[in-house]
PDB file of C-alpha atoms and ligand atoms in Angstrom:
ATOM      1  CA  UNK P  25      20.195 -23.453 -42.775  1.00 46.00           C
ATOM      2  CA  UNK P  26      17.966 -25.093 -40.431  1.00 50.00           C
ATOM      3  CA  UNK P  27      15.304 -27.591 -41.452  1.00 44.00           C
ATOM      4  CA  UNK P  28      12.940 -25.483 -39.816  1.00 46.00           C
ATOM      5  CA  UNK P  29      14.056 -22.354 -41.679  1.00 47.00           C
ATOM      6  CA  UNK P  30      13.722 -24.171 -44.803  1.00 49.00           C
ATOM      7  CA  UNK P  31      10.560 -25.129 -44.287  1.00 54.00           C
ATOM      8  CA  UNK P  32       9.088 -22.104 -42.968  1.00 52.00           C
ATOM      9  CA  UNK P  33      10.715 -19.355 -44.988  1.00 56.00           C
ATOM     10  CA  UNK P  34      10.998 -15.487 -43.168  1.00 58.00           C
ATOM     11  CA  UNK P  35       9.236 -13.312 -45.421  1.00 57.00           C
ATOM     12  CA  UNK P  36      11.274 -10.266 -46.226  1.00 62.00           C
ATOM     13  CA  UNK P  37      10.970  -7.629 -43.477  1.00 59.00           C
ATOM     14  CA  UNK P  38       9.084  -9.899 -40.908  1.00 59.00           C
ATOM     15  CA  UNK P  39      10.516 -10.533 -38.088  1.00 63.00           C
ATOM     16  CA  UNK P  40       9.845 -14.580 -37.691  1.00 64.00           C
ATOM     17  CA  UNK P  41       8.101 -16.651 -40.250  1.00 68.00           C
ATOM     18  CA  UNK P  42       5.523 -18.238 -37.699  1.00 73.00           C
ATOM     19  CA  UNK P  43       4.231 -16.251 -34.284  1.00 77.00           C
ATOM     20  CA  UNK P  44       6.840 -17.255 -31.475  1.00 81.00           C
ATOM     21  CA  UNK P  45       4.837 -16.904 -28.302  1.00 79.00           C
ATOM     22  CA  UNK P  46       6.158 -13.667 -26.343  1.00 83.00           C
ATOM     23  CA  UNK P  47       8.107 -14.883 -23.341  1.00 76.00           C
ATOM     24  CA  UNK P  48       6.304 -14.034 -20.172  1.00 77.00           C
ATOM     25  CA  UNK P  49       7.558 -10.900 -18.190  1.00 86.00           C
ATOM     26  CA  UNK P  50      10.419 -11.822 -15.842  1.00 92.00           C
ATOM     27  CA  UNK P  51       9.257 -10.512 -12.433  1.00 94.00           C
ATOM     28  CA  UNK P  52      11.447  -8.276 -10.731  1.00 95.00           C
ATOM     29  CA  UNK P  53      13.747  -9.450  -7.446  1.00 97.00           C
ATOM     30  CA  UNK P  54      11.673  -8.495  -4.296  1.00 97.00           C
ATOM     31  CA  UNK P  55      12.192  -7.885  -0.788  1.00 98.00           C
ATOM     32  CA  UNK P  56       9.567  -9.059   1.549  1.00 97.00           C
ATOM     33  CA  UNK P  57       9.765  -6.684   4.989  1.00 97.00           C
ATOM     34  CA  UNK P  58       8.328  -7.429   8.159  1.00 97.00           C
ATOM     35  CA  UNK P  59       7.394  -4.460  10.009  1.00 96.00           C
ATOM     36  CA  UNK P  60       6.572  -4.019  13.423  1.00 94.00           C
ATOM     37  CA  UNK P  61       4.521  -0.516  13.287  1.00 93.00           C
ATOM     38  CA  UNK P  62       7.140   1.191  11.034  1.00 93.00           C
ATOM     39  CA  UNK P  63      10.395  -0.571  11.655  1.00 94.00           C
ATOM     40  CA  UNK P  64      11.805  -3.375   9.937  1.00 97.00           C
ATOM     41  CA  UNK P  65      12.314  -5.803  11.792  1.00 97.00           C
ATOM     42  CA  UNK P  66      13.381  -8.479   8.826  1.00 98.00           C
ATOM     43  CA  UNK P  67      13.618  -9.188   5.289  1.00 98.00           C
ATOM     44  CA  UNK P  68      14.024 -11.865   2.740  1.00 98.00           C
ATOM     45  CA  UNK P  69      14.947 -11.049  -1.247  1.00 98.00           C
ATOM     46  CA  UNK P  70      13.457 -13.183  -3.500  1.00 98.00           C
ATOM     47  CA  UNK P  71      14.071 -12.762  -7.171  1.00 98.00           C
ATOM     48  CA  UNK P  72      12.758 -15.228 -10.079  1.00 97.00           C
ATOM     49  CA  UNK P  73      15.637 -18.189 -10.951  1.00 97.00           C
ATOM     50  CA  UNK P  74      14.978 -20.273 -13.886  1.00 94.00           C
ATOM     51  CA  UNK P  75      11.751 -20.994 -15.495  1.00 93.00           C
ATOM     52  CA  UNK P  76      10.565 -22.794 -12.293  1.00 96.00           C
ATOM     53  CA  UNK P  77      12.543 -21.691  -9.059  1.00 98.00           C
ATOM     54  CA  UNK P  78      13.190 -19.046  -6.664  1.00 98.00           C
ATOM     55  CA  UNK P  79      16.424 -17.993  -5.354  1.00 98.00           C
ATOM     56  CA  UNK P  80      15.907 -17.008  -1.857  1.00 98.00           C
ATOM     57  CA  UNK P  81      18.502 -14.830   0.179  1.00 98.00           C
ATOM     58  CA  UNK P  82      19.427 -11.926   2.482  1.00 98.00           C
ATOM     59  CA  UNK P  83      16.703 -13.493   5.092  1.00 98.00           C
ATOM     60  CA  UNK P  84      17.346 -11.850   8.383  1.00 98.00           C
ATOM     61  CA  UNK P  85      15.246 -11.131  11.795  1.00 98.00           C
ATOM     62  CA  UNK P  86      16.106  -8.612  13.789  1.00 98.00           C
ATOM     63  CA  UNK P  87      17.732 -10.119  17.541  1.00 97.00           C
ATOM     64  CA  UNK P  88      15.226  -9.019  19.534  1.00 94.00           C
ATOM     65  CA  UNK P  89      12.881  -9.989  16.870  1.00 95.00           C
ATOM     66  CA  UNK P  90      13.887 -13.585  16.557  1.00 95.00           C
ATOM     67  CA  UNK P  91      12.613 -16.874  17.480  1.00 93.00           C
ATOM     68  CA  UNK P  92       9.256 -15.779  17.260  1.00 93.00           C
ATOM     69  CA  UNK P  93       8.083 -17.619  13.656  1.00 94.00           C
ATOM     70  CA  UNK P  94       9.207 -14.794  11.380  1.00 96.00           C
ATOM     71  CA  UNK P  95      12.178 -16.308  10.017  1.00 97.00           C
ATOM     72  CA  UNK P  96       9.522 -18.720   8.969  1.00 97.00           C
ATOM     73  CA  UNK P  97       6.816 -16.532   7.806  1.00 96.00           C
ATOM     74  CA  UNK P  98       9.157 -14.660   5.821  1.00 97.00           C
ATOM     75  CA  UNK P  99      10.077 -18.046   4.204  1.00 98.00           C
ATOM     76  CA  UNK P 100       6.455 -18.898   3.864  1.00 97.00           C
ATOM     77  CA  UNK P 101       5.788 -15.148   2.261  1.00 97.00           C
ATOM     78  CA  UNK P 102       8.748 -15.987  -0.279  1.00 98.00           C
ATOM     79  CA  UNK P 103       7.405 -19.194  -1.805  1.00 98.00           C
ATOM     80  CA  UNK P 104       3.688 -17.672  -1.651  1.00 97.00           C
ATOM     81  CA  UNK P 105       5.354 -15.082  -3.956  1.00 97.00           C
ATOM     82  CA  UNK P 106       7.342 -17.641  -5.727  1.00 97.00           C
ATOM     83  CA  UNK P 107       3.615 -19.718  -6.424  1.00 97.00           C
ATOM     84  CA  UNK P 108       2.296 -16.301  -7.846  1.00 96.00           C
ATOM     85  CA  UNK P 109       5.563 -16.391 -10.493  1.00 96.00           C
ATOM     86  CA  UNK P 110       4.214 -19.638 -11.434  1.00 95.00           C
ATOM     87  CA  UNK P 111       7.420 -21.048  -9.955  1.00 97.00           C
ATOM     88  CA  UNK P 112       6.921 -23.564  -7.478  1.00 97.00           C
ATOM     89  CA  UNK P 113      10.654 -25.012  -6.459  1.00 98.00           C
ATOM     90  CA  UNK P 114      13.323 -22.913  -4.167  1.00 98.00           C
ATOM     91  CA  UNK P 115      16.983 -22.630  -3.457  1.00 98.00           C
ATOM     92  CA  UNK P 116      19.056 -20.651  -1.280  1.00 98.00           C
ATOM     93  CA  UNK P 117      22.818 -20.555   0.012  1.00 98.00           C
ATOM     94  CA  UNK P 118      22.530 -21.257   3.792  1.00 97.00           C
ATOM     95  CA  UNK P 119      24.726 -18.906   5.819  1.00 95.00           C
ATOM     96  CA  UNK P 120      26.233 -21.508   7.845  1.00 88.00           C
ATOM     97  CA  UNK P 121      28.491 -20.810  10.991  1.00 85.00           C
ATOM     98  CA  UNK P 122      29.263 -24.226  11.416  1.00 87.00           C
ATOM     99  CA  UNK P 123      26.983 -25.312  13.949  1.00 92.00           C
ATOM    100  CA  UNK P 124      24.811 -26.693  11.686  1.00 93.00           C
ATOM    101  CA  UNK P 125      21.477 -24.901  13.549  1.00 95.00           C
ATOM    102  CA  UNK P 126      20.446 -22.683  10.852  1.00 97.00           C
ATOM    103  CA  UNK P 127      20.759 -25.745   7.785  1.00 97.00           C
ATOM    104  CA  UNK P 128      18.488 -27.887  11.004  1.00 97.00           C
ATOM    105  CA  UNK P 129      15.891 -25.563  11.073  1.00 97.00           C
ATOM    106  CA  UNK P 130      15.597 -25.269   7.019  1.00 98.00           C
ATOM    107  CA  UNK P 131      15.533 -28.883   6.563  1.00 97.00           C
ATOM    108  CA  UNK P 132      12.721 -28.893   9.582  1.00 97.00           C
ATOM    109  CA  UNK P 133      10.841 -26.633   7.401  1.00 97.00           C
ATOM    110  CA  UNK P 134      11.315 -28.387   4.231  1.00 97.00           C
ATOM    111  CA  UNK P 135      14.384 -27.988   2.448  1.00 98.00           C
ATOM    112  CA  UNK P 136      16.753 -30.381   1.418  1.00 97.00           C
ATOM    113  CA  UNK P 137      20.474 -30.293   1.219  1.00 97.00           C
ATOM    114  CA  UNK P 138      21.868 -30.249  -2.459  1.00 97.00           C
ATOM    115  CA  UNK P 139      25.995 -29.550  -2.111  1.00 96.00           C
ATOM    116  CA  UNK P 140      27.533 -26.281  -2.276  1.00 95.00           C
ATOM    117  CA  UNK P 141      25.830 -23.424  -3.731  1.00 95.00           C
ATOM    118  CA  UNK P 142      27.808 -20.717  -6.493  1.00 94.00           C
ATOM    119  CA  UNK P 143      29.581 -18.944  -3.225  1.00 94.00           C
ATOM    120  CA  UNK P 144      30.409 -22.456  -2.064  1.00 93.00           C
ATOM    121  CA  UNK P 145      28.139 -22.513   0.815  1.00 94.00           C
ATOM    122  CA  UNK P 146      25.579 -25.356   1.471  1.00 96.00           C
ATOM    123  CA  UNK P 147      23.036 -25.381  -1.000  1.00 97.00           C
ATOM    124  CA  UNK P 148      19.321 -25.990  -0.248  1.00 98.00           C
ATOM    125  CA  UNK P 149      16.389 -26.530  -1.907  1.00 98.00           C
ATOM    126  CA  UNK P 150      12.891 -26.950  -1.467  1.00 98.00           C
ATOM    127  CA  UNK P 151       9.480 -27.657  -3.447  1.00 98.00           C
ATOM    128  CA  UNK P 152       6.500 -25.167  -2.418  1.00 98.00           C
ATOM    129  CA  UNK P 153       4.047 -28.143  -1.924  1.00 98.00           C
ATOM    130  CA  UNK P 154       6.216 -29.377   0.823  1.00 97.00           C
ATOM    131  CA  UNK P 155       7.519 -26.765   2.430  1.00 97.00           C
ATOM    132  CA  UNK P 156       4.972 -24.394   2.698  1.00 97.00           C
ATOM    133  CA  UNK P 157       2.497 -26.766   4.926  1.00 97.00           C
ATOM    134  CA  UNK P 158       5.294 -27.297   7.034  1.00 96.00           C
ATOM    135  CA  UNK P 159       5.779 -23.930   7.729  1.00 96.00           C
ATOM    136  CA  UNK P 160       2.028 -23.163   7.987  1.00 95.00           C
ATOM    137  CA  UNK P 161       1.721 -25.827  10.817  1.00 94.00           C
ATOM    138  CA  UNK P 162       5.055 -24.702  12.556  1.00 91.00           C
ATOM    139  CA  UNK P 163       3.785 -21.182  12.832  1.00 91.00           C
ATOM    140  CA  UNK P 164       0.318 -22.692  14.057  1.00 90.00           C
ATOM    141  CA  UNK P 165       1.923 -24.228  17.296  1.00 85.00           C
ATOM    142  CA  UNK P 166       3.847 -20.907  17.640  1.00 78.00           C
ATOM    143  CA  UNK P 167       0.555 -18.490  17.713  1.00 66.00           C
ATOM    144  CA  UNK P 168      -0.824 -16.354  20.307  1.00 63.00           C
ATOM    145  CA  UNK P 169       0.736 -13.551  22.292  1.00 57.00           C
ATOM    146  CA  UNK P 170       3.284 -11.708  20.222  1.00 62.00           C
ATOM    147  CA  UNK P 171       3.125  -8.191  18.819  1.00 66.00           C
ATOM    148  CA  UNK P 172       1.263  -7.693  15.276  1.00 87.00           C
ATOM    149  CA  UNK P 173       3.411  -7.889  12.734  1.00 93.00           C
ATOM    150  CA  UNK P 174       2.697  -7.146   8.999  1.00 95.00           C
ATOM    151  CA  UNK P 175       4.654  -8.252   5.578  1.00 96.00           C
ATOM    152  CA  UNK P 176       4.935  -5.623   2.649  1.00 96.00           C
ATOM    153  CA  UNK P 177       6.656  -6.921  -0.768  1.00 96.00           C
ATOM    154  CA  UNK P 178       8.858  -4.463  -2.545  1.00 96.00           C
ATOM    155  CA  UNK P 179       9.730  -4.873  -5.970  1.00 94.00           C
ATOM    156  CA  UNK P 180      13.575  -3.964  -6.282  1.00 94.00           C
ATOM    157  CA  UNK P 181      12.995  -1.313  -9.107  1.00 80.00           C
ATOM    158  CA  UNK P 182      15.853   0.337 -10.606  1.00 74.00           C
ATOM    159  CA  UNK P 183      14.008   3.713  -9.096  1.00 68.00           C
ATOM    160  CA  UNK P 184      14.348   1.338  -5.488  1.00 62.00           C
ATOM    161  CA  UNK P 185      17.779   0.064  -5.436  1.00 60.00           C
ATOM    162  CA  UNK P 186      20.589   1.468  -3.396  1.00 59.00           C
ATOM    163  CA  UNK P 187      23.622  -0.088  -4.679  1.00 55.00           C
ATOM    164  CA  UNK P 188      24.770   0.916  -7.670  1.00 49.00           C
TER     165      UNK P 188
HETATM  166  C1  COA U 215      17.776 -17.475  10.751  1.00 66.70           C
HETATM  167  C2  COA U 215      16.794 -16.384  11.202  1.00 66.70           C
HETATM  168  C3  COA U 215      16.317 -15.572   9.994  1.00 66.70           C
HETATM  169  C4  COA U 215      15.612 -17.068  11.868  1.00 66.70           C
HETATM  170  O1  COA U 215      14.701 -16.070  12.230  1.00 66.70           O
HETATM  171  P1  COA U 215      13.647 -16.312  13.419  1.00 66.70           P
HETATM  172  O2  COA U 215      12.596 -15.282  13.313  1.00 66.70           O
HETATM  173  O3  COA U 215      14.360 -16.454  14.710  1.00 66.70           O
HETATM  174  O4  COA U 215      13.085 -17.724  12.979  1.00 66.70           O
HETATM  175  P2  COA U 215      11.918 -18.534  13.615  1.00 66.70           P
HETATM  176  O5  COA U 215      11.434 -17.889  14.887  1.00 66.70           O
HETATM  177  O6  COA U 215      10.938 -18.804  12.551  1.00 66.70           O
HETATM  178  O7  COA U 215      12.634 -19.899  13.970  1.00 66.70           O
HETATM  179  C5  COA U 215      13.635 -19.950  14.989  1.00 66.70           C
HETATM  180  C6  COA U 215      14.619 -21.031  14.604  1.00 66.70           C
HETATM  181  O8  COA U 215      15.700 -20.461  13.855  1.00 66.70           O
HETATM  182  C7  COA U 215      16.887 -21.187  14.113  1.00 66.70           C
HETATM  183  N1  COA U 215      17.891 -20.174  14.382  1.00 66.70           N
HETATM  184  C8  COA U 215      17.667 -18.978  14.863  1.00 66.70           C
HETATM  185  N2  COA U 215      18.811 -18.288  14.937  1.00 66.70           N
HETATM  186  C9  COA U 215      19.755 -19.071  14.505  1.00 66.70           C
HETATM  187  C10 COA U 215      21.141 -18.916  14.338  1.00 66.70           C
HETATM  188  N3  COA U 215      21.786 -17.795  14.616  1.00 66.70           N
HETATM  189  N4  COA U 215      21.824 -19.924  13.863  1.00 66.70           N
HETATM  190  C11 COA U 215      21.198 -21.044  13.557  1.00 66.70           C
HETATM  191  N5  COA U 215      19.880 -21.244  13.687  1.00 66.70           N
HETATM  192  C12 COA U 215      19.174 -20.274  14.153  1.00 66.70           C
HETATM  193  C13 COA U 215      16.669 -22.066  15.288  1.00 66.70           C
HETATM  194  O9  COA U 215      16.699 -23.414  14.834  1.00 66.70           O
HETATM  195  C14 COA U 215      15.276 -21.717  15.769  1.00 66.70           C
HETATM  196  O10 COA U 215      14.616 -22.890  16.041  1.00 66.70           O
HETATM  197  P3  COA U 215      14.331 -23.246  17.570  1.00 66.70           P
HETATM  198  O11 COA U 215      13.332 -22.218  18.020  1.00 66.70           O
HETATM  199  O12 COA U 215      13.790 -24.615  17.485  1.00 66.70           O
HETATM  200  O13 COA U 215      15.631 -23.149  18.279  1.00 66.70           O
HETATM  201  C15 COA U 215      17.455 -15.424  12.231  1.00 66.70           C
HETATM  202  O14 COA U 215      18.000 -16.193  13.274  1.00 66.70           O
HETATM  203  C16 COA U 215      18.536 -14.536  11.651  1.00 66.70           C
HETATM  204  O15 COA U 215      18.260 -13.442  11.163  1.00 66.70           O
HETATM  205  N6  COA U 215      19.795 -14.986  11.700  1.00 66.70           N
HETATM  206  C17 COA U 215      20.909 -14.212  11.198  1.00 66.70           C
HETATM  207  C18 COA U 215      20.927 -14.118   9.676  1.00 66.70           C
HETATM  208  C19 COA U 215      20.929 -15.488   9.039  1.00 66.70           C
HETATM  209  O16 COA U 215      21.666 -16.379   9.419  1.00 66.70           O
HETATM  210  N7  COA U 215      20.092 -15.618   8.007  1.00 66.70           N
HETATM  211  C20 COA U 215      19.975 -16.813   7.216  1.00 66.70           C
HETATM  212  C21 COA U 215      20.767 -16.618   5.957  1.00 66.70           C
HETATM  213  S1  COA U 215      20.788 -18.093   4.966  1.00 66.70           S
END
């Protein structure tokens, strides 16, 4: 028996002898689409990790899509989710080819390498308050002159998810 048990006997039938705060609601792993009229163009999944982090993964811009700041806005969308989960820290698994461009442009927008990730692949993280105005000011110097594009977040429900 635990000292607190001892001290703080469970009445018979209750279910705790003092009123353990109710764990807040684990949000559900969303998918942030950018659409372009009514295709998808990209997507990012980001699903709650830990009391205070995101993980961050399956980002992807359509080729002809690419290079024009949604890679970045998509990452900007995910930790502007992440901030409303009360999380404020990020990781992801960078899908590296080897050239080393893709970890180059995280770490230009904020994140830092960590080692190798659970699939063994670099491992990055990144703190909301220093990535996001990063991003913001990237995607400043990028504005002007591309096609409206709009973000929708979709909770992956088990009514929403394809794979078993
Ligand atoms: C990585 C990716 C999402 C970036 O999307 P994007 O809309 O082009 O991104 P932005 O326009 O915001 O930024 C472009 C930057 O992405 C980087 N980048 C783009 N494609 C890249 C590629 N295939 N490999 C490495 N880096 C790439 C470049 O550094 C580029 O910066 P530059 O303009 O200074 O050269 C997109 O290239 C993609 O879908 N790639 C394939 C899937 C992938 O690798 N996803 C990441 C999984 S961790």
């Amino acid at each position: 028996m635990t000292a607190a048990q001892s001290l703080w006997p469970t009445p018979r039938g209750a279910a705790s002898a003092w009123p353990l705060p109710r764990p807040p609601p684990v949000p559900p792993p969303t998918v942030v689409v950018c659409e372009a009229g009514t295709d998808s163009v990209g997507r990012v999944r980001v699903s709650p990790s830990g009391p205070s982090s995101i993980h961050i993964e399956d980002l992807v811009v359509q080729q002809p899509h690419r290079g024009q700041g949604l890679g970045a806005r998509l990452l900007a969308a995910a930790f502007e989710l992440g901030r409303r989960w009360g999380r404020g820290r990020a990781w992801l698994e960078a899908d590296d080819t080897g050239s080393g461009r893709l970890i180059e442009w995280y770490r230009r927008l904020g994140f830092q390498p960590a080692g190798r990730g659970p699939h063994g692949r670099p491992l990055l993280e990144a703190r909301a308050a220093r990535a996001l105005p990063v991003i913001r000011r990237e995607l400043e110097t990028q504005a002007g002159g591309r096609p409206s594009y709009t973000l929708r977040a979709v909770p992956v429900t088990p009514a929403t998810r394809t794979h078993p």
